[in-house]
């Protein structure tokens, strides 16, 4: 038996099992997408899946998405302001 991609050892209750330290890459699991889930990749998938999911095609544009570095800097600035 497997739980959270980890083998279950006999005698260990399910409530004491831990999830993997690194979460799986859901883009690969659900979309078979191996590229990083950048805004343009997410937009492509939203447009591709709109017809089968909602019965009509639509286009989408993601708002300005900060880079990881920009997000970290913004977070650090906000934390400094809260002190």
PDB file of C-alpha atoms in Angstrom, residues 38-67:
ATOM      1  CA  UNK A  38       5.149  30.331 -16.314  1.00  0.00           C
ATOM      2  CA  UNK A  39       2.283  32.751 -17.097  1.00  0.00           C
ATOM      3  CA  UNK A  40       2.402  32.053 -20.838  1.00  0.00           C
ATOM      4  CA  UNK A  41       2.218  28.277 -20.231  1.00  0.00           C
ATOM      5  CA  UNK A  42      -0.711  28.702 -17.831  1.00  0.00           C
ATOM      6  CA  UNK A  43      -2.479  30.947 -20.347  1.00  0.00           C
ATOM      7  CA  UNK A  44      -2.008  28.312 -23.057  1.00  0.00           C
ATOM      8  CA  UNK A  45      -3.526  25.611 -20.843  1.00  0.00           C
ATOM      9  CA  UNK A  46      -6.452  27.802 -19.750  1.00  0.00           C
ATOM     10  CA  UNK A  47      -7.280  28.508 -23.388  1.00  0.00           C
ATOM     11  CA  UNK A  48      -6.782  24.865 -24.420  1.00  0.00           C
ATOM     12  CA  UNK A  49      -8.979  23.488 -21.627  1.00  0.00           C
ATOM     13  CA  UNK A  50     -11.734  26.113 -21.823  1.00  0.00           C
ATOM     14  CA  UNK A  51     -13.682  24.363 -24.622  1.00  0.00           C
ATOM     15  CA  UNK A  52     -13.854  20.891 -23.048  1.00  0.00           C
ATOM     16  CA  UNK A  53     -14.457  22.250 -19.532  1.00  0.00           C
ATOM     17  CA  UNK A  54     -16.883  25.098 -20.200  1.00  0.00           C
ATOM     18  CA  UNK A  55     -18.297  24.363 -23.650  1.00  0.00           C
ATOM     19  CA  UNK A  56     -16.919  27.511 -25.227  1.00  0.00           C
ATOM     20  CA  UNK A  57     -13.449  28.809 -25.959  1.00  0.00           C
ATOM     21  CA  UNK A  58     -12.108  31.844 -24.197  1.00  0.00           C
ATOM     22  CA  UNK A  59      -8.840  33.673 -24.055  1.00  0.00           C
ATOM     23  CA  UNK A  60      -7.217  34.898 -20.911  1.00  0.00           C
ATOM     24  CA  UNK A  61      -4.453  37.209 -19.886  1.00  0.00           C
ATOM     25  CA  UNK A  62      -2.745  36.988 -16.555  1.00  0.00           C
ATOM     26  CA  UNK A  63      -2.121  40.228 -14.747  1.00  0.00           C
ATOM     27  CA  UNK A  64       1.413  41.344 -14.088  1.00  0.00           C
ATOM     28  CA  UNK A  65       3.074  38.448 -12.334  1.00  0.00           C
ATOM     29  CA  UNK A  66       6.216  39.305 -10.378  1.00  0.00           C
ATOM     30  CA  UNK A  67       9.289  37.151 -10.722  1.00  0.00           C
TER      31      UNK A  67
END
